[in-house]
PDB file of C-alpha atoms in Angstrom:
ATOM      1  CA  ALA M   1      20.464  24.814  29.213  1.00 61.00           C
ATOM      2  CA  GLY M   2      17.354  23.947  27.041  1.00 77.00           C
ATOM      3  CA  ARG M   3      14.698  26.603  25.730  1.00 86.00           C
ATOM      4  CA  ARG M   4      11.483  26.870  26.725  1.00 87.00           C
ATOM      5  CA  LEU M   5       9.535  26.216  23.518  1.00 86.00           C
ATOM      6  CA  TRP M   6       6.101  26.165  24.835  1.00 91.00           C
ATOM      7  CA  GLN M   7       3.828  26.660  27.816  1.00 92.00           C
ATOM      8  CA  VAL M   8       0.814  25.306  28.333  1.00 92.00           C
ATOM      9  CA  PRO M   9      -1.767  25.611  31.680  1.00 91.00           C
ATOM     10  CA  LEU M  10      -3.313  21.974  32.132  1.00 91.00           C
ATOM     11  CA  ALA M  11      -4.960  21.201  35.094  1.00 89.00           C
ATOM     12  CA  GLY M  12      -5.467  23.458  38.713  1.00 86.00           C
ATOM     13  CA  GLU M  13      -3.660  23.249  42.097  1.00 86.00           C
ATOM     14  CA  PHE M  14      -3.109  20.093  43.432  1.00 88.00           C
ATOM     15  CA  SER M  15      -3.064  17.827  40.321  1.00 90.00           C
ATOM     16  CA  ARG M  16      -1.095  15.406  38.299  1.00 91.00           C
ATOM     17  CA  VAL M  17      -0.439  15.759  35.092  1.00 93.00           C
ATOM     18  CA  GLN M  18       0.879  13.110  33.006  1.00 93.00           C
ATOM     19  CA  LEU M  19       2.590  13.375  29.326  1.00 92.00           C
ATOM     20  CA  THR M  20       2.617  10.901  26.522  1.00 91.00           C
ATOM     21  CA  LEU M  21       4.626  11.080  23.364  1.00 87.00           C
ATOM     22  CA  LEU M  22       2.800  10.041  20.061  1.00 80.00           C
ATOM     23  CA  SER M  23       1.927  10.554  16.774  1.00 69.00           C
ATOM     24  CA  LEU M  24      -1.826  10.564  15.811  1.00 56.00           C
ATOM     25  CA  GLY M  25      -1.795  13.271  13.074  1.00 60.00           C
ATOM     26  CA  PRO M  26      -1.912  11.621   8.943  1.00 65.00           C
ATOM     27  CA  ASP M  27       1.176  14.302   8.799  1.00 70.00           C
ATOM     28  CA  GLY M  28       3.267  12.080  11.248  1.00 70.00           C
ATOM     29  CA  ARG M  29       3.985  15.485  13.279  1.00 79.00           C
ATOM     30  CA  SER M  30       4.438  14.242  16.964  1.00 85.00           C
ATOM     31  CA  ARG M  31       1.697  14.529  19.171  1.00 89.00           C
ATOM     32  CA  VAL M  32       2.202  15.393  23.072  1.00 92.00           C
ATOM     33  CA  LEU M  33      -1.289  13.340  25.221  1.00 93.00           C
ATOM     34  CA  ALA M  34      -1.132  14.914  28.730  1.00 95.00           C
ATOM     35  CA  THR M  35      -4.056  13.626  31.229  1.00 95.00           C
ATOM     36  CA  SER M  36      -4.864  15.569  34.564  1.00 94.00           C
ATOM     37  CA  SER M  37      -5.922  13.860  38.018  1.00 92.00           C
ATOM     38  CA  SER M  38      -6.916  16.276  40.454  1.00 90.00           C
ATOM     39  CA  HIS M  39      -5.772  15.226  44.425  1.00 86.00           C
ATOM     40  CA  ARG M  40      -7.753  18.601  45.744  1.00 84.00           C
ATOM     41  CA  ALA M  41      -9.705  17.729  48.971  1.00 82.00           C
ATOM     42  CA  GLY M  42     -13.017  19.250  48.726  1.00 81.00           C
ATOM     43  CA  ASN M  43     -14.668  19.796  44.985  1.00 81.00           C
ATOM     44  CA  PRO M  44     -11.484  18.090  42.799  1.00 84.00           C
ATOM     45  CA  GLU M  45     -11.979  18.949  39.422  1.00 89.00           C
ATOM     46  CA  ARG M  46     -12.944  16.536  36.506  1.00 91.00           C
ATOM     47  CA  GLY M  47      -9.830  14.885  34.753  1.00 91.00           C
ATOM     48  CA  THR M  48      -8.821  15.911  31.957  1.00 94.00           C
ATOM     49  CA  VAL M  49      -6.995  14.379  28.662  1.00 95.00           C
ATOM     50  CA  THR M  50      -5.766  17.019  26.084  1.00 95.00           C
ATOM     51  CA  LEU M  51      -4.098  16.280  22.871  1.00 93.00           C
ATOM     52  CA  LEU M  52      -1.311  19.069  21.460  1.00 93.00           C
ATOM     53  CA  ASP M  53       0.557  19.704  18.906  1.00 91.00           C
ATOM     54  CA  GLY M  54       4.168  18.585  19.838  1.00 89.00           C
ATOM     55  CA  ARG M  55       5.989  21.237  18.492  1.00 88.00           C
ATOM     56  CA  SER M  56       3.686  24.517  18.591  1.00 91.00           C
ATOM     57  CA  GLY M  57       1.735  23.317  22.119  1.00 92.00           C
ATOM     58  CA  LEU M  58      -1.578  24.261  19.945  1.00 94.00           C
ATOM     59  CA  VAL M  59      -4.612  22.539  22.024  1.00 95.00           C
ATOM     60  CA  LEU M  60      -6.013  20.336  19.540  1.00 92.00           C
ATOM     61  CA  SER M  61      -8.606  18.295  21.159  1.00 93.00           C
ATOM     62  CA  ARG M  62      -9.305  18.071  24.675  1.00 94.00           C
ATOM     63  CA  ARG M  63     -12.252  16.664  26.880  1.00 95.00           C
ATOM     64  CA  SER M  64     -12.997  16.046  30.556  1.00 93.00           C
ATOM     65  CA  PHE M  65     -14.541  13.028  33.267  1.00 93.00           C
ATOM     66  CA  VAL M  66     -16.018  12.718  35.972  1.00 88.00           C
ATOM     67  CA  GLY M  67     -12.452  11.504  38.331  1.00 85.00           C
ATOM     68  CA  GLY M  68      -9.072  11.397  37.280  1.00 90.00           C
ATOM     69  CA  LEU M  69      -6.969  10.154  34.601  1.00 94.00           C
ATOM     70  CA  GLY M  70      -4.154   7.772  34.562  1.00 93.00           C
ATOM     71  CA  ARG M  71      -1.348   7.822  31.822  1.00 93.00           C
ATOM     72  CA  ALA M  72      -2.625   7.388  28.323  1.00 94.00           C
ATOM     73  CA  HIS M  73      -0.793   4.580  26.612  1.00 93.00           C
ATOM     74  CA  VAL M  74      -0.980   3.775  22.925  1.00 91.00           C
ATOM     75  CA  ILE M  75      -3.096   0.347  21.174  1.00 92.00           C
ATOM     76  CA  PRO M  76      -0.137   0.231  18.264  1.00 88.00           C
ATOM     77  CA  ASP M  77      -2.559  -2.191  16.286  1.00 87.00           C
ATOM     78  CA  GLY M  78      -5.467  -1.331  14.121  1.00 82.00           C
ATOM     79  CA  GLU M  79      -7.101   2.367  14.330  1.00 84.00           C
ATOM     80  CA  PRO M  80      -5.521   4.879  16.314  1.00 84.00           C
ATOM     81  CA  ARG M  81      -6.591   4.488  19.622  1.00 91.00           C
ATOM     82  CA  VAL M  82      -5.262   4.841  23.468  1.00 93.00           C
ATOM     83  CA  VAL M  83      -6.215   3.776  26.637  1.00 96.00           C
ATOM     84  CA  LEU M  84      -6.008   4.754  30.168  1.00 95.00           C
ATOM     85  CA  GLY M  85      -6.764   3.588  33.599  1.00 96.00           C
ATOM     86  CA  SER M  86      -8.442   6.413  36.568  1.00 95.00           C
ATOM     87  CA  PRO M  87      -8.368   6.586  40.500  1.00 92.00           C
ATOM     88  CA  THR M  88     -12.463   5.816  40.039  1.00 92.00           C
ATOM     89  CA  GLY M  89     -11.472   2.148  38.499  1.00 94.00           C
ATOM     90  CA  SER M  90     -12.673   3.493  35.112  1.00 96.00           C
ATOM     91  CA  ILE M  91     -10.635   2.181  32.385  1.00 97.00           C
ATOM     92  CA  ARG M  92     -11.789   3.634  28.816  1.00 96.00           C
ATOM     93  CA  VAL M  93     -10.322   3.028  25.693  1.00 96.00           C
ATOM     94  CA  LEU M  94     -10.305   6.710  23.031  1.00 95.00           C
ATOM     95  CA  ASP M  95     -10.659   7.177  19.704  1.00 93.00           C
ATOM     96  CA  ARG M  96      -7.873   9.855  17.764  1.00 87.00           C
ATOM     97  CA  GLU M  97     -10.479  12.220  18.567  1.00 90.00           C
ATOM     98  CA  LEU M  98     -10.237  11.388  22.240  1.00 93.00           C
ATOM     99  CA  ARG M  99     -13.536  10.136  22.297  1.00 94.00           C
ATOM    100  CA  PRO M 100     -14.493   6.921  24.848  1.00 94.00           C
ATOM    101  CA  ILE M 101     -15.576   4.092  21.978  1.00 95.00           C
ATOM    102  CA  ARG M 102     -15.141   1.327  25.207  1.00 95.00           C
ATOM    103  CA  GLU M 103     -15.472   1.585  28.793  1.00 96.00           C
ATOM    104  CA  ARG M 104     -15.136  -0.578  32.140  1.00 96.00           C
ATOM    105  CA  ARG M 105     -15.473   0.236  35.746  1.00 95.00           C
ATOM    106  CA  LEU M 106     -13.617  -1.810  38.207  1.00 94.00           C
ATOM    107  CA  ASP M 107     -14.260  -1.705  42.194  1.00 92.00           C
ATOM    108  CA  SER M 108     -10.807  -0.101  42.754  1.00 92.00           C
ATOM    109  CA  ALA M 109      -8.429   2.187  41.239  1.00 94.00           C
ATOM    110  CA  VAL M 110      -6.612   0.844  38.471  1.00 96.00           C
ATOM    111  CA  GLU M 111      -3.521   2.164  35.997  1.00 95.00           C
ATOM    112  CA  ILE M 112      -2.524   0.706  32.347  1.00 95.00           C
ATOM    113  CA  TYR M 113       0.894  -0.106  32.231  1.00 92.00           C
ATOM    114  CA  GLY M 114       1.686  -1.243  28.492  1.00 89.00           C
ATOM    115  CA  CYS M 115       0.119  -2.553  25.401  1.00 91.00           C
ATOM    116  CA  ALA M 116       2.093  -5.685  23.535  1.00 88.00           C
ATOM    117  CA  ASP M 117       1.109  -8.644  21.408  1.00 87.00           C
ATOM    118  CA  LEU M 118       1.382 -11.146  24.219  1.00 82.00           C
ATOM    119  CA  ASP M 119       0.519 -14.178  22.375  1.00 79.00           C
ATOM    120  CA  GLN M 120       1.966 -13.256  18.852  1.00 79.00           C
ATOM    121  CA  ASP M 121      -2.127 -12.825  16.958  1.00 82.00           C
ATOM    122  CA  GLY M 122      -1.559 -10.042  15.518  1.00 86.00           C
ATOM    123  CA  THR M 123      -3.668  -8.214  18.632  1.00 89.00           C
ATOM    124  CA  SER M 124      -2.054  -6.322  21.190  1.00 91.00           C
ATOM    125  CA  GLU M 125      -2.946  -7.320  25.073  1.00 91.00           C
ATOM    126  CA  LEU M 126      -3.399  -4.828  27.742  1.00 93.00           C
ATOM    127  CA  ILE M 127      -1.636  -4.746  30.986  1.00 92.00           C
ATOM    128  CA  ALA M 128      -3.281  -3.601  34.378  1.00 93.00           C
ATOM    129  CA  THR M 129      -2.731  -3.289  37.916  1.00 93.00           C
ATOM    130  CA  THR M 130      -4.993  -2.468  41.089  1.00 94.00           C
ATOM    131  CA  ALA M 131      -4.522  -2.357  44.702  1.00 92.00           C
ATOM    132  CA  THR M 132      -5.135  -6.024  44.348  1.00 90.00           C
ATOM    133  CA  GLU M 133      -3.703  -8.042  41.381  1.00 88.00           C
ATOM    134  CA  VAL M 134      -2.263  -7.534  38.283  1.00 86.00           C
ATOM    135  CA  LEU M 135      -5.088  -7.856  35.172  1.00 89.00           C
ATOM    136  CA  ILE M 136      -4.135  -9.057  31.843  1.00 89.00           C
ATOM    137  CA  MET M 137      -7.288  -7.485  29.435  1.00 91.00           C
ATOM    138  CA  ASP M 138      -8.024  -7.806  26.188  1.00 91.00           C
ATOM    139  CA  GLN M 139      -8.841  -4.937  23.982  1.00 93.00           C
ATOM    140  CA  GLN M 140     -12.985  -5.167  24.315  1.00 94.00           C
ATOM    141  CA  LEU M 141     -11.433  -4.716  28.210  1.00 95.00           C
ATOM    142  CA  HIS M 142     -12.415  -8.676  29.084  1.00 93.00           C
ATOM    143  CA  VAL M 143     -10.166  -9.913  31.721  1.00 89.00           C
ATOM    144  CA  ARG M 144      -8.107 -12.913  30.113  1.00 85.00           C
ATOM    145  CA  ALA M 145      -5.711 -13.229  33.219  1.00 82.00           C
ATOM    146  CA  ARG M 146      -4.940 -12.332  36.668  1.00 81.00           C
ATOM    147  CA  SER M 147      -2.002 -12.385  39.125  1.00 79.00           C
ATOM    148  CA  PRO M 148      -3.188 -11.335  43.006  1.00 80.00           C
ATOM    149  CA  HIS M 149      -0.412  -9.222  44.741  1.00 78.00           C
ATOM    150  CA  PRO M 150       0.509 -10.639  47.993  1.00 76.00           C
ATOM    151  CA  GLU M 151      -0.846  -8.158  49.860  1.00 81.00           C
ATOM    152  CA  ARG M 152      -3.399  -5.535  48.955  1.00 85.00           C
ATOM    153  CA  GLU M 153      -1.304  -2.207  48.194  1.00 86.00           C
ATOM    154  CA  PHE M 154      -2.134   1.251  48.653  1.00 88.00           C
ATOM    155  CA  GLU M 155      -2.006   2.372  45.219  1.00 88.00           C
ATOM    156  CA  PRO M 156      -2.074   0.464  42.282  1.00 91.00           C
ATOM    157  CA  PRO M 157       2.056  -0.494  41.943  1.00 87.00           C
ATOM    158  CA  PRO M 158       4.081   0.087  38.856  1.00 87.00           C
ATOM    159  CA  VAL M 159       4.375  -2.567  36.328  1.00 85.00           C
ATOM    160  CA  TRP M 160       7.419  -3.076  33.814  1.00 86.00           C
ATOM    161  CA  LEU M 161       6.624  -5.173  30.399  1.00 84.00           C
ATOM    162  CA  ALA M 162       9.738  -6.179  28.594  1.00 82.00           C
ATOM    163  CA  ARG M 163      10.433  -9.247  26.293  1.00 82.00           C
ATOM    164  CA  ALA M 164      12.276 -12.320  27.165  1.00 75.00           C
ATOM    165  CA  GLY M 165      13.228 -13.885  24.176  1.00 74.00           C
ATOM    166  CA  GLN M 166      11.849 -16.919  22.433  1.00 71.00           C
ATOM    167  CA  GLY M 167       8.791 -14.988  21.856  1.00 69.00           C
ATOM    168  CA  ARG M 168       7.973 -14.604  25.601  1.00 74.00           C
ATOM    169  CA  TRP M 169       7.481 -11.428  27.462  1.00 79.00           C
ATOM    170  CA  ARG M 170       8.011 -10.987  31.586  1.00 79.00           C
ATOM    171  CA  LEU M 171       6.238  -8.868  33.827  1.00 80.00           C
ATOM    172  CA  TYR M 172       8.399  -6.517  36.457  1.00 80.00           C
ATOM    173  CA  TYR M 173       6.275  -5.024  39.351  1.00 76.00           C
ATOM    174  CA  TYR M 174       7.556  -4.473  42.762  1.00 71.00           C
ATOM    175  CA  GLY M 175       4.411  -4.825  45.225  1.00 64.00           C
ATOM    176  CA  SER M 176       4.169  -5.336  49.426  1.00 62.00           C
ATOM    177  CA  ASP M 177       8.280  -4.169  49.126  1.00 65.00           C
ATOM    178  CA  VAL M 178       9.028  -7.657  46.982  1.00 66.00           C
ATOM    179  CA  PRO M 179      10.271  -7.622  43.836  1.00 70.00           C
ATOM    180  CA  LEU M 180       7.934 -10.004  41.470  1.00 73.00           C
ATOM    181  CA  VAL M 181       8.963 -11.429  37.970  1.00 73.00           C
ATOM    182  CA  VAL M 182       6.203 -13.417  35.656  1.00 71.00           C
ATOM    183  CA  THR M 183       7.317 -14.746  32.097  1.00 70.00           C
ATOM    184  CA  ILE M 184       4.741 -15.218  29.654  1.00 69.00           C
ATOM    185  CA  THR M 185       4.893 -17.734  27.524  1.00 63.00           C
ATOM    186  CA  ALA M 186       2.686 -18.821  24.277  1.00 58.00           C
ATOM    187  CA  ILE M 187       1.764 -22.114  23.680  1.00 53.00           C
ATOM    188  CA  PRO M 188      -0.737 -23.880  21.558  1.00 48.00           C
ATOM    189  CA  SER M 189      -3.851 -24.830  23.491  1.00 39.00           C
ATOM    190  CA  VAL M 190      -4.196 -28.894  23.444  1.00 37.00           C
ATOM    191  CA  GLN M 191      -7.937 -28.767  23.215  1.00 39.00           C
ATOM    192  CA  ASP M 192      -8.137 -25.922  20.127  1.00 42.00           C
ATOM    193  CA  MET M 193      -4.936 -27.605  18.714  1.00 38.00           C
ATOM    194  CA  PRO M 194      -7.253 -28.298  15.389  1.00 41.00           C
ATOM    195  CA  ARG M 195      -7.554 -24.599  15.034  1.00 40.00           C
ATOM    196  CA  VAL M 196      -3.824 -23.919  15.939  1.00 37.00           C
ATOM    197  CA  ALA M 197      -4.974 -21.403  18.606  1.00 39.00           C
ATOM    198  CA  THR M 198      -2.746 -20.284  20.853  1.00 41.00           C
ATOM    199  CA  ALA M 199      -2.692 -19.175  24.032  1.00 44.00           C
ATOM    200  CA  LEU M 200      -0.895 -18.253  26.872  1.00 46.00           C
ATOM    201  CA  SER M 201       0.823 -19.791  29.888  1.00 45.00           C
ATOM    202  CA  LEU M 202       1.897 -17.942  32.204  1.00 47.00           C
ATOM    203  CA  ILE M 203       4.928 -18.780  34.589  1.00 41.00           C
ATOM    204  CA  VAL M 204       6.653 -17.483  37.351  1.00 40.00           C
ATOM    205  CA  VAL M 205      10.146 -17.356  37.874  1.00 40.00           C
ATOM    206  CA  SER M 206      10.140 -15.819  41.246  1.00 39.00           C
ATOM    207  CA  GLY M 207       8.257 -14.818  44.420  1.00 37.00           C
ATOM    208  CA  ALA M 208       4.819 -14.425  42.281  1.00 37.00           C
ATOM    209  CA  ILE M 209       1.321 -15.798  42.184  1.00 35.00           C
ATOM    210  CA  PRO M 210       0.468 -17.705  39.272  1.00 38.00           C
ATOM    211  CA  PHE M 211      -2.202 -15.821  37.331  1.00 40.00           C
ATOM    212  CA  LEU M 212      -5.328 -17.592  37.281  1.00 36.00           C
ATOM    213  CA  VAL M 213      -7.757 -18.185  34.319  1.00 35.00           C
ATOM    214  CA  PRO M 214     -11.125 -16.502  34.737  1.00 35.00           C
ATOM    215  CA  GLY M 215     -14.035 -18.481  36.062  1.00 33.00           C
ATOM    216  CA  ARG M 216     -15.948 -17.887  33.209  1.00 33.00           C
ATOM    217  CA  ARG M 217     -15.310 -20.347  30.068  1.00 30.00           C
ATOM    218  CA  ARG M 218     -14.592 -18.850  26.977  1.00 32.00           C
ATOM    219  CA  ARG M 219     -14.488 -20.007  23.150  1.00 28.00           C
ATOM    220  CA  GLU M 220     -12.256 -17.635  22.056  1.00 29.00           C
ATOM    221  CA  ARG M 221      -8.154 -17.544  22.941  1.00 30.00           C
ATOM    222  CA  ALA M 222      -7.563 -17.265  26.693  1.00 28.00           C
ATOM    223  CA  LEU M 223      -4.778 -16.828  28.687  1.00 31.00           C
ATOM    224  CA  LEU M 224      -3.979 -19.677  31.487  1.00 31.00           C
ATOM    225  CA  GLY M 225      -1.609 -20.464  34.010  1.00 32.00           C
ATOM    226  CA  HIS M 226      -0.627 -23.594  34.219  1.00 29.00           C
ATOM    227  CA  VAL M 227      -3.546 -25.810  32.850  1.00 22.00           C
ATOM    228  CA  HIS M 228      -5.736 -25.081  29.819  1.00 25.00           C
ATOM    229  CA  LEU M 229      -9.725 -24.478  29.896  1.00 19.00           C
ATOM    230  CA  PRO M 230     -11.999 -27.578  30.458  1.00 23.00           C
TER     231      PRO M 230
END
C-alpha cells in the first residue's frame, strides 16, 4: 500500500479541490497546483489557488478569488503561466506567483481543458467549454473560433485534445448524450498568402456543428470554419 507523505487542508466542507502537477521552480522540483470551488449553498467560501512543493507539501503561494476556480492548465510556451476557468464565468491567466495578468468574463460557467499549438505558429491556443459551446482562444483570451453544442448542457462538458497526425489535432467531447469529434487542420489562408500566415480550418468528422468565425474582422491570424475571412 502507498504511504502518505504529507497532508494539507485546502478547502472547507462541500468544496471540490482539483490538482495539477507542474514544475514552476528554477530548481526543477515538482510542484502541485490546487484549485478549490465551494458548493456550499449559504455563504460559500472564496475560490483558492494554492501552489505547493510536491516533495514536502509546503505551501509556497496562495491566492483567493470571488467564486470558485476550475482546474489549472499550464501554458507551455513563454514565461511560466497557468490558465483556469470558473463557475462564475471568469477565465484568468496567472503568473508564476499566481498573480492575475489577464482576465475575461463570460456569461456562464467555463472550464479550460487544454493548451496546444493548434496552428503550429509557436504559440499555444487555449481550449475552453461552456454550457453552450466549445471555444478556442488565444493567449490574450480573444475567441478565435467556437462550436455551439447541439443542446445547452447543465454544465461545461469535458473535452479531450489529441494529435491526429500530419499537423492536425482532434477534439473529443461528449454532450447531450452524443459523442462529438472535431478535426482541426492548419492550412494557409489565401488572403494572407504573401505573409505565409496560417489559419485553422475546423472540420467536423462526425456529429458536431462546424466551428464559426467570430463576427468581428481581425487582421491577425484567425481560426476559420470552411471559409476565409473576407
